[in-house]
Amino acid sequence: MSFLPTDEQRAFARSLDAMLSASDTPAAVRAWAGGDPGPGRALWGRLAKAGVFALAVPEAYDGVGPLPVELAHAFFELGRHAVPGPVVETVAAAALLGELARLGEPGPAKRLLPGLASGQWTATLAIAGPEPARRPVPYALDADRADAVLVVRGEELWRAPGHGPVEVSADPARRLARPAPGGELLAEGPAVTAAAGHARRLATLVTAAQSLGVGRALLDRTVVYARQRTQFGSPIGAFQAVKHRLADTLLALEFAGPLVFGAAVTSAEGDVAAAKVAAGEAGYAAARTALQIHGAVGYTEELDLSLWLRKARPLRDAWGDPAACRAAVLGAYS
């Protein structure tokens, strides 16, 4: 089994990188966090035209997917450029609706998937545990900005009528709110539970890819800074302690990469969980390295580095924190 990208996948990743490099994503992130979704929605439209969301939508509903490997490459670039918004949740919602249709419940897919594929709509998704009456519905990312707030409660899929108060997040561009109760019941039965599991796996996979991209961006910026910043007449990158820290960070990211793209090939529960642990921890370690080497300047919000620093920890814990993913790996292979 080969995990190497094809020429088409490399070209797709390069095209996304070029588009996002020309899009001033730091300004879009700051605007999104500050309450102005306009630049972020414009960026969303460009991603849709590039086909990012169509990768998660079956061809029968105006998509080109499902293509998990291409999605992993796309979300690596989205992480590397710190793209804001519920991008993970939108493709997870698309995966849920597509799987529901495959299992014999095509109604919600017909209504929602063409709009998600085209970028006309955004969605967010919250999946409650198996006993929804005894535990609160989880937070949904950017529920205040999404056109469709989807909630899985046990064997029921609902379209929520709104959301509760937006809560403070470690990353100001990740706006969290609990979906409001009630709304429209879209589907119910065992197929909902099965489709939710499928959606959760894809969300975990692309979040791992996003974490990997965030980590790579942090490392690249830190290497540039270590070459420019001088102490005692020499660049700090010449000091052995700094070299070793950067090398350890690179090694962790390089180790996580094949796990992420290998999991995209297999889509196996244990592989996806292992990839999420490795990529999430590597991205968070890259953030700690970046902050240590940049020193006090790394804390300043004016420095673009802070936009990636604040994403690493939330992404590490989103859609499966390290403890939950390690448990999933043990459950899958023990």
CSV table of C-alpha atoms in Angstrom, one decimal:
chain,number,residue,atom,x,y,z
A,1,MET,CA,0.0,0.0,0.0
A,2,SER,CA,1.4,3.4,-1.0
A,3,PHE,CA,0.9,6.5,1.0
A,4,LEU,CA,2.7,8.8,-1.5
A,5,PRO,CA,0.6,11.5,-3.0
A,6,THR,CA,-0.2,11.3,-6.7
A,7,ASP,CA,0.8,14.0,-9.2
A,8,GLU,CA,-2.8,15.2,-9.1
A,9,GLN,CA,-2.9,15.4,-5.3
A,10,ARG,CA,0.4,17.3,-5.2
A,11,ALA,CA,-1.0,19.8,-7.8
A,12,PHE,CA,-4.2,20.2,-5.9
A,13,ALA,CA,-2.2,21.0,-2.7
A,14,ARG,CA,0.0,23.4,-4.5
A,15,SER,CA,-3.0,25.2,-6.0
A,16,LEU,CA,-4.6,25.6,-2.6
A,17,ASP,CA,-1.3,26.8,-1.1
A,18,ALA,CA,-1.0,29.5,-3.9
A,19,MET,CA,-4.6,30.6,-3.5
A,20,LEU,CA,-4.4,30.9,0.3
A,21,SER,CA,-1.0,32.6,0.2
A,22,ALA,CA,-2.6,35.3,-1.9
A,23,SER,CA,-5.6,35.6,0.3
A,24,ASP,CA,-4.3,37.4,3.4
A,25,THR,CA,-5.7,34.7,5.8
A,26,PRO,CA,-4.3,36.4,8.9
A,27,ALA,CA,-6.6,39.4,8.2
A,28,ALA,CA,-9.5,37.1,7.7
A,29,VAL,CA,-8.7,35.3,11.0
A,30,ARG,CA,-8.6,38.5,12.9
A,31,ALA,CA,-11.8,39.8,11.4
A,32,TRP,CA,-13.6,36.5,12.2
A,33,ALA,CA,-12.4,36.6,15.8
A,34,GLY,CA,-13.5,40.3,16.0
A,35,GLY,CA,-17.0,39.7,14.9
A,36,ASP,CA,-16.7,40.4,11.1
A,37,PRO,CA,-17.2,37.2,9.1
A,38,GLY,CA,-17.1,39.0,5.7
A,39,PRO,CA,-13.4,38.2,4.8
A,40,GLY,CA,-13.8,34.7,6.1
A,41,ARG,CA,-16.9,34.0,4.1
A,42,ALA,CA,-15.2,35.4,1.0
A,43,LEU,CA,-12.3,33.0,1.6
A,44,TRP,CA,-14.9,30.2,2.1
A,45,GLY,CA,-16.3,30.9,-1.4
A,46,ARG,CA,-12.8,30.6,-2.9
A,47,LEU,CA,-12.3,27.3,-1.1
A,48,ALA,CA,-15.6,26.1,-2.5
A,49,LYS,CA,-14.7,27.1,-6.0
A,50,ALA,CA,-11.5,25.1,-5.6
A,51,GLY,CA,-13.6,22.1,-4.8
A,52,VAL,CA,-12.6,21.6,-1.1
A,53,PHE,CA,-16.1,20.9,0.2
A,54,ALA,CA,-17.2,18.9,-2.8
A,55,LEU,CA,-14.5,16.4,-1.8
A,56,ALA,CA,-16.8,15.2,1.0
A,57,VAL,CA,-20.0,15.2,-1.0
A,58,PRO,CA,-21.0,12.2,-3.2
A,59,GLU,CA,-21.3,12.8,-7.0
A,60,ALA,CA,-25.1,12.2,-6.8
A,61,TYR,CA,-25.4,15.5,-4.8
A,62,ASP,CA,-23.1,17.7,-6.9
A,63,GLY,CA,-19.9,16.6,-5.2
A,64,VAL,CA,-16.8,14.7,-6.4
A,65,GLY,CA,-16.3,12.5,-3.3
A,66,PRO,CA,-16.0,11.1,-0.9
A,67,LEU,CA,-12.2,11.5,-1.3
A,68,PRO,CA,-10.6,11.3,2.2
A,69,VAL,CA,-7.0,11.4,0.9
A,70,GLU,CA,-7.6,14.6,-1.0
A,71,LEU,CA,-9.4,16.0,2.0
A,72,ALA,CA,-6.4,15.3,4.2
A,73,HIS,CA,-4.1,17.2,1.8
A,74,ALA,CA,-6.6,20.0,1.6
A,75,PHE,CA,-6.9,20.3,5.4
A,76,PHE,CA,-3.1,20.2,5.8
A,77,GLU,CA,-3.1,23.4,3.7
A,78,LEU,CA,-6.0,24.9,5.6
A,79,GLY,CA,-4.1,24.4,8.8
A,80,ARG,CA,-0.9,25.7,7.4
A,81,HIS,CA,-2.7,28.9,6.5
A,82,ALA,CA,-4.9,29.2,9.6
A,83,VAL,CA,-8.2,29.3,7.7
A,84,PRO,CA,-11.0,30.2,10.1
A,85,GLY,CA,-14.5,28.9,10.3
A,86,PRO,CA,-16.2,25.5,10.7
A,87,VAL,CA,-14.4,23.9,7.8
A,88,VAL,CA,-14.0,20.5,9.7
A,89,GLU,CA,-17.6,20.5,10.8
A,90,THR,CA,-18.9,21.3,7.3
A,91,VAL,CA,-17.2,18.3,5.7
A,92,ALA,CA,-18.2,16.2,8.7
A,93,ALA,CA,-21.8,17.2,8.2
A,94,ALA,CA,-21.5,16.4,4.5
A,95,ALA,CA,-20.1,13.0,5.4
A,96,LEU,CA,-23.0,12.3,7.8
A,97,LEU,CA,-25.6,13.3,5.2
A,98,GLY,CA,-23.9,11.3,2.5
A,99,GLU,CA,-23.7,8.2,4.6
A,100,LEU,CA,-27.3,8.6,5.7
A,101,ALA,CA,-28.3,8.6,2.0
A,102,ARG,CA,-26.2,5.5,1.4
A,103,LEU,CA,-28.0,3.8,4.2
A,104,GLY,CA,-31.4,4.6,2.8
A,105,GLU,CA,-32.2,8.1,4.2
A,106,PRO,CA,-31.7,10.4,1.2
A,107,GLY,CA,-34.0,13.2,2.2
A,108,PRO,CA,-31.6,15.4,4.2
A,109,ALA,CA,-28.8,14.9,1.7
A,110,LYS,CA,-31.0,16.1,-1.2
A,111,ARG,CA,-31.9,19.3,0.8
A,112,LEU,CA,-28.5,20.2,2.1
A,113,LEU,CA,-25.6,18.6,0.3
A,114,PRO,CA,-25.7,20.6,-3.0
A,115,GLY,CA,-25.5,23.8,-1.0
A,116,LEU,CA,-22.6,22.5,1.1
A,117,ALA,CA,-20.7,21.3,-1.9
A,118,SER,CA,-21.0,24.7,-3.7
A,119,GLY,CA,-20.1,26.8,-0.6
A,120,GLN,CA,-23.5,28.4,-0.6
A,121,TRP,CA,-24.1,27.2,2.9
A,122,THR,CA,-21.9,26.5,5.9
A,123,ALA,CA,-22.7,23.9,8.5
A,124,THR,CA,-21.6,23.0,12.0
A,125,LEU,CA,-22.1,19.7,13.7
A,126,ALA,CA,-22.4,18.5,17.3
A,127,ILE,CA,-22.7,14.8,18.2
A,128,ALA,CA,-24.0,14.0,21.6
A,129,GLY,CA,-23.2,10.8,23.5
A,130,PRO,CA,-25.3,7.6,23.6
A,131,GLU,CA,-27.4,9.0,26.5
A,132,PRO,CA,-28.4,12.5,25.4
A,133,ALA,CA,-30.9,12.9,28.2
A,134,ARG,CA,-28.2,12.6,30.8
A,135,ARG,CA,-25.6,14.8,29.4
A,136,PRO,CA,-25.6,18.2,27.7
A,137,VAL,CA,-25.2,18.5,23.9
A,138,PRO,CA,-21.6,19.3,23.1
A,139,TYR,CA,-20.5,22.7,21.9
A,140,ALA,CA,-20.7,23.4,18.2
A,141,LEU,CA,-18.0,25.4,16.5
A,142,ASP,CA,-19.2,28.7,15.0
A,143,ALA,CA,-22.8,27.9,15.5
A,144,ASP,CA,-23.5,31.7,15.3
A,145,ARG,CA,-22.0,31.8,11.8
A,146,ALA,CA,-23.2,28.5,10.3
A,147,ASP,CA,-26.2,28.4,8.0
A,148,ALA,CA,-27.2,24.9,9.3
A,149,VAL,CA,-26.6,23.8,12.9
A,150,LEU,CA,-26.9,20.0,12.9
A,151,VAL,CA,-27.1,17.9,16.1
A,152,VAL,CA,-27.0,14.2,16.6
A,153,ARG,CA,-28.8,13.1,19.8
A,154,GLY,CA,-28.7,9.3,20.1
A,155,GLU,CA,-30.5,8.0,17.0
A,156,GLU,CA,-31.9,11.4,16.0
A,157,LEU,CA,-30.6,14.0,13.7
A,158,TRP,CA,-31.9,17.5,14.3
A,159,ARG,CA,-31.5,20.9,12.6
A,160,ALA,CA,-31.3,23.2,15.6
A,161,PRO,CA,-33.3,26.5,15.6
A,162,GLY,CA,-30.3,28.5,16.9
A,163,HIS,CA,-27.7,28.5,19.6
A,164,GLY,CA,-26.9,29.6,23.1
A,165,PRO,CA,-24.4,32.2,24.2
A,166,VAL,CA,-21.0,32.2,22.5
A,167,GLU,CA,-18.4,31.1,24.9
A,168,VAL,CA,-14.8,32.2,25.3
A,169,SER,CA,-12.3,29.9,23.6
A,170,ALA,CA,-8.5,29.6,23.8
A,171,ASP,CA,-8.5,30.6,20.1
A,172,PRO,CA,-10.7,33.7,19.6
A,173,ALA,CA,-11.4,32.5,16.0
A,174,ARG,CA,-13.0,29.3,17.3
A,175,ARG,CA,-16.4,30.5,18.5
A,176,LEU,CA,-18.2,27.9,20.7
A,177,ALA,CA,-21.9,27.7,21.5
A,178,ARG,CA,-24.3,25.0,22.5
A,179,PRO,CA,-27.0,24.4,19.9
A,180,ALA,CA,-30.5,25.3,21.0
A,181,PRO,CA,-32.9,22.4,21.9
A,182,GLY,CA,-35.6,21.4,19.5
A,183,GLY,CA,-35.8,22.4,15.9
A,184,GLU,CA,-36.5,20.2,12.9
A,185,LEU,CA,-36.1,16.4,13.1
A,186,LEU,CA,-34.3,15.4,9.9
A,187,ALA,CA,-33.9,11.7,10.4
A,188,GLU,CA,-34.0,9.0,13.1
A,189,GLY,CA,-33.1,5.4,13.6
A,190,PRO,CA,-30.0,3.2,13.7
A,191,ALA,CA,-28.8,4.7,10.4
A,192,VAL,CA,-28.3,8.0,12.2
A,193,THR,CA,-25.9,6.4,14.7
A,194,ALA,CA,-24.0,4.7,12.0
A,195,ALA,CA,-23.7,7.8,9.9
A,196,ALA,CA,-22.6,9.9,13.0
A,197,GLY,CA,-19.8,7.4,13.6
A,198,HIS,CA,-18.7,7.8,10.0
A,199,ALA,CA,-18.8,11.6,10.3
A,200,ARG,CA,-16.8,11.5,13.5
A,201,ARG,CA,-14.0,9.5,11.9
A,202,LEU,CA,-13.7,11.9,9.0
A,203,ALA,CA,-13.8,14.9,11.4
A,204,THR,CA,-11.0,13.3,13.5
A,205,LEU,CA,-8.9,12.6,10.3
A,206,VAL,CA,-9.2,16.1,8.9
A,207,THR,CA,-8.6,17.7,12.3
A,208,ALA,CA,-5.4,15.7,12.5
A,209,ALA,CA,-4.4,17.0,9.0
A,210,GLN,CA,-5.2,20.5,10.1
A,211,SER,CA,-3.1,20.1,13.3
A,212,LEU,CA,-0.2,18.9,11.1
A,213,GLY,CA,-0.5,22.0,8.9
A,214,VAL,CA,-0.6,24.3,11.9
A,215,GLY,CA,2.5,22.6,13.3
A,216,ARG,CA,4.4,22.9,10.1
A,217,ALA,CA,3.5,26.6,9.8
A,218,LEU,CA,4.8,27.2,13.3
A,219,LEU,CA,8.0,25.3,12.7
A,220,ASP,CA,8.7,27.2,9.4
A,221,ARG,CA,8.2,30.6,11.0
A,222,THR,CA,10.3,29.6,14.0
A,223,VAL,CA,13.2,28.5,11.7
A,224,VAL,CA,13.1,31.8,9.9
A,225,TYR,CA,13.1,33.7,13.2
A,226,ALA,CA,16.0,31.6,14.6
A,227,ARG,CA,18.1,32.6,11.6
A,228,GLN,CA,17.3,36.3,12.0
A,229,ARG,CA,17.4,36.8,15.8
A,230,THR,CA,20.9,37.2,17.2
A,231,GLN,CA,22.5,36.9,20.6
A,232,PHE,CA,26.1,37.3,21.5
A,233,GLY,CA,26.8,38.2,17.9
A,234,SER,CA,25.4,35.0,16.4
A,235,PRO,CA,22.0,33.8,15.1
A,236,ILE,CA,20.2,31.9,17.9
A,237,GLY,CA,19.7,29.1,15.4
A,238,ALA,CA,23.4,28.4,15.6
A,239,PHE,CA,23.1,27.3,19.3
A,240,GLN,CA,23.0,23.6,19.9
A,241,ALA,CA,20.0,23.8,22.3
A,242,VAL,CA,17.9,25.6,19.7
A,243,LYS,CA,19.0,23.2,16.9
A,244,HIS,CA,18.0,20.2,19.0
A,245,ARG,CA,14.6,21.7,19.9
A,246,LEU,CA,13.9,22.5,16.2
A,247,ALA,CA,15.1,19.0,15.2
A,248,ASP,CA,12.8,17.3,17.7
A,249,THR,CA,9.9,19.3,16.5
A,250,LEU,CA,10.6,18.4,12.9
A,251,LEU,CA,11.0,14.8,13.8
A,252,ALA,CA,7.6,14.7,15.5
A,253,LEU,CA,5.8,16.3,12.5
A,254,GLU,CA,7.6,14.0,10.0
A,255,PHE,CA,6.6,11.0,12.0
A,256,ALA,CA,2.9,12.1,12.2
A,257,GLY,CA,2.6,12.9,8.5
A,258,PRO,CA,2.6,9.3,7.2
A,259,LEU,CA,0.2,8.3,10.0
A,260,VAL,CA,-2.3,11.0,8.8
A,261,PHE,CA,-2.1,10.2,5.2
A,262,GLY,CA,-2.0,6.4,5.8
A,263,ALA,CA,-5.2,6.8,7.9
A,264,ALA,CA,-6.8,8.7,5.0
A,265,VAL,CA,-6.1,5.6,2.8
A,266,THR,CA,-7.5,3.0,5.2
A,267,SER,CA,-10.2,5.1,7.1
A,268,ALA,CA,-9.8,2.5,9.9
A,269,GLU,CA,-10.9,3.6,13.4
A,270,GLY,CA,-7.6,2.7,15.0
A,271,ASP,CA,-5.5,4.3,12.3
A,272,VAL,CA,-7.4,7.5,12.4
A,273,ALA,CA,-7.1,7.7,16.2
A,274,ALA,CA,-3.4,7.0,16.1
A,275,ALA,CA,-3.0,9.8,13.5
A,276,LYS,CA,-4.9,12.2,15.6
A,277,VAL,CA,-2.7,11.6,18.6
A,278,ALA,CA,0.5,11.9,16.7
A,279,ALA,CA,-0.5,15.0,14.7
A,280,GLY,CA,-2.2,16.8,17.6
A,281,GLU,CA,0.7,16.2,20.0
A,282,ALA,CA,3.2,17.2,17.2
A,283,GLY,CA,1.3,20.4,16.5
A,284,TYR,CA,1.1,21.4,20.1
A,285,ALA,CA,4.8,20.6,20.6
A,286,ALA,CA,5.5,22.9,17.6
A,287,ALA,CA,3.6,25.6,19.4
A,288,ARG,CA,5.6,25.3,22.6
A,289,THR,CA,8.8,25.3,20.6
A,290,ALA,CA,7.8,28.4,18.7
A,291,LEU,CA,6.8,30.2,21.9
A,292,GLN,CA,10.0,29.3,23.7
A,293,ILE,CA,12.3,30.3,20.8
A,294,HIS,CA,10.4,33.5,20.0
A,295,GLY,CA,10.4,34.5,23.7
A,296,ALA,CA,8.2,37.3,24.9
A,297,VAL,CA,7.5,38.6,21.4
A,298,GLY,CA,5.6,35.3,20.8
A,299,TYR,CA,2.9,36.4,23.2
A,300,THR,CA,2.0,39.5,21.3
A,301,GLU,CA,-1.3,39.5,19.3
A,302,GLU,CA,0.2,41.8,16.7
A,303,LEU,CA,2.6,39.0,15.6
A,304,ASP,CA,0.9,36.7,13.1
A,305,LEU,CA,2.6,33.8,14.9
A,306,SER,CA,-0.1,34.1,17.6
A,307,LEU,CA,-2.8,33.1,15.2
A,308,TRP,CA,-1.2,29.6,14.8
A,309,LEU,CA,-0.1,29.4,18.5
A,310,ARG,CA,-3.7,29.7,19.7
A,311,LYS,CA,-4.9,27.0,17.3
A,312,ALA,CA,-2.6,24.2,18.3
A,313,ARG,CA,-4.0,23.3,21.7
A,314,PRO,CA,-7.7,23.4,20.7
A,315,LEU,CA,-7.1,21.4,17.6
A,316,ARG,CA,-5.2,18.8,19.6
A,317,ASP,CA,-8.3,18.3,21.7
A,318,ALA,CA,-11.0,18.7,19.1
A,319,TRP,CA,-12.8,15.6,17.8
A,320,GLY,CA,-11.0,13.3,20.2
A,321,ASP,CA,-8.5,14.4,22.7
A,322,PRO,CA,-5.2,12.4,23.2
A,323,ALA,CA,-6.6,10.3,26.0
A,324,ALA,CA,-9.8,9.3,24.0
A,325,CYS,CA,-7.8,8.6,20.9
A,326,ARG,CA,-5.3,6.4,22.7
A,327,ALA,CA,-8.2,4.5,24.2
A,328,ALA,CA,-9.6,4.1,20.7
A,329,VAL,CA,-6.2,2.7,19.4
A,330,LEU,CA,-6.1,0.2,22.3
A,331,GLY,CA,-9.7,-0.8,21.6
A,332,ALA,CA,-9.0,-1.3,17.9
A,333,TYR,CA,-5.8,-3.3,18.2
A,334,SER,CA,-5.9,-5.0,21.5
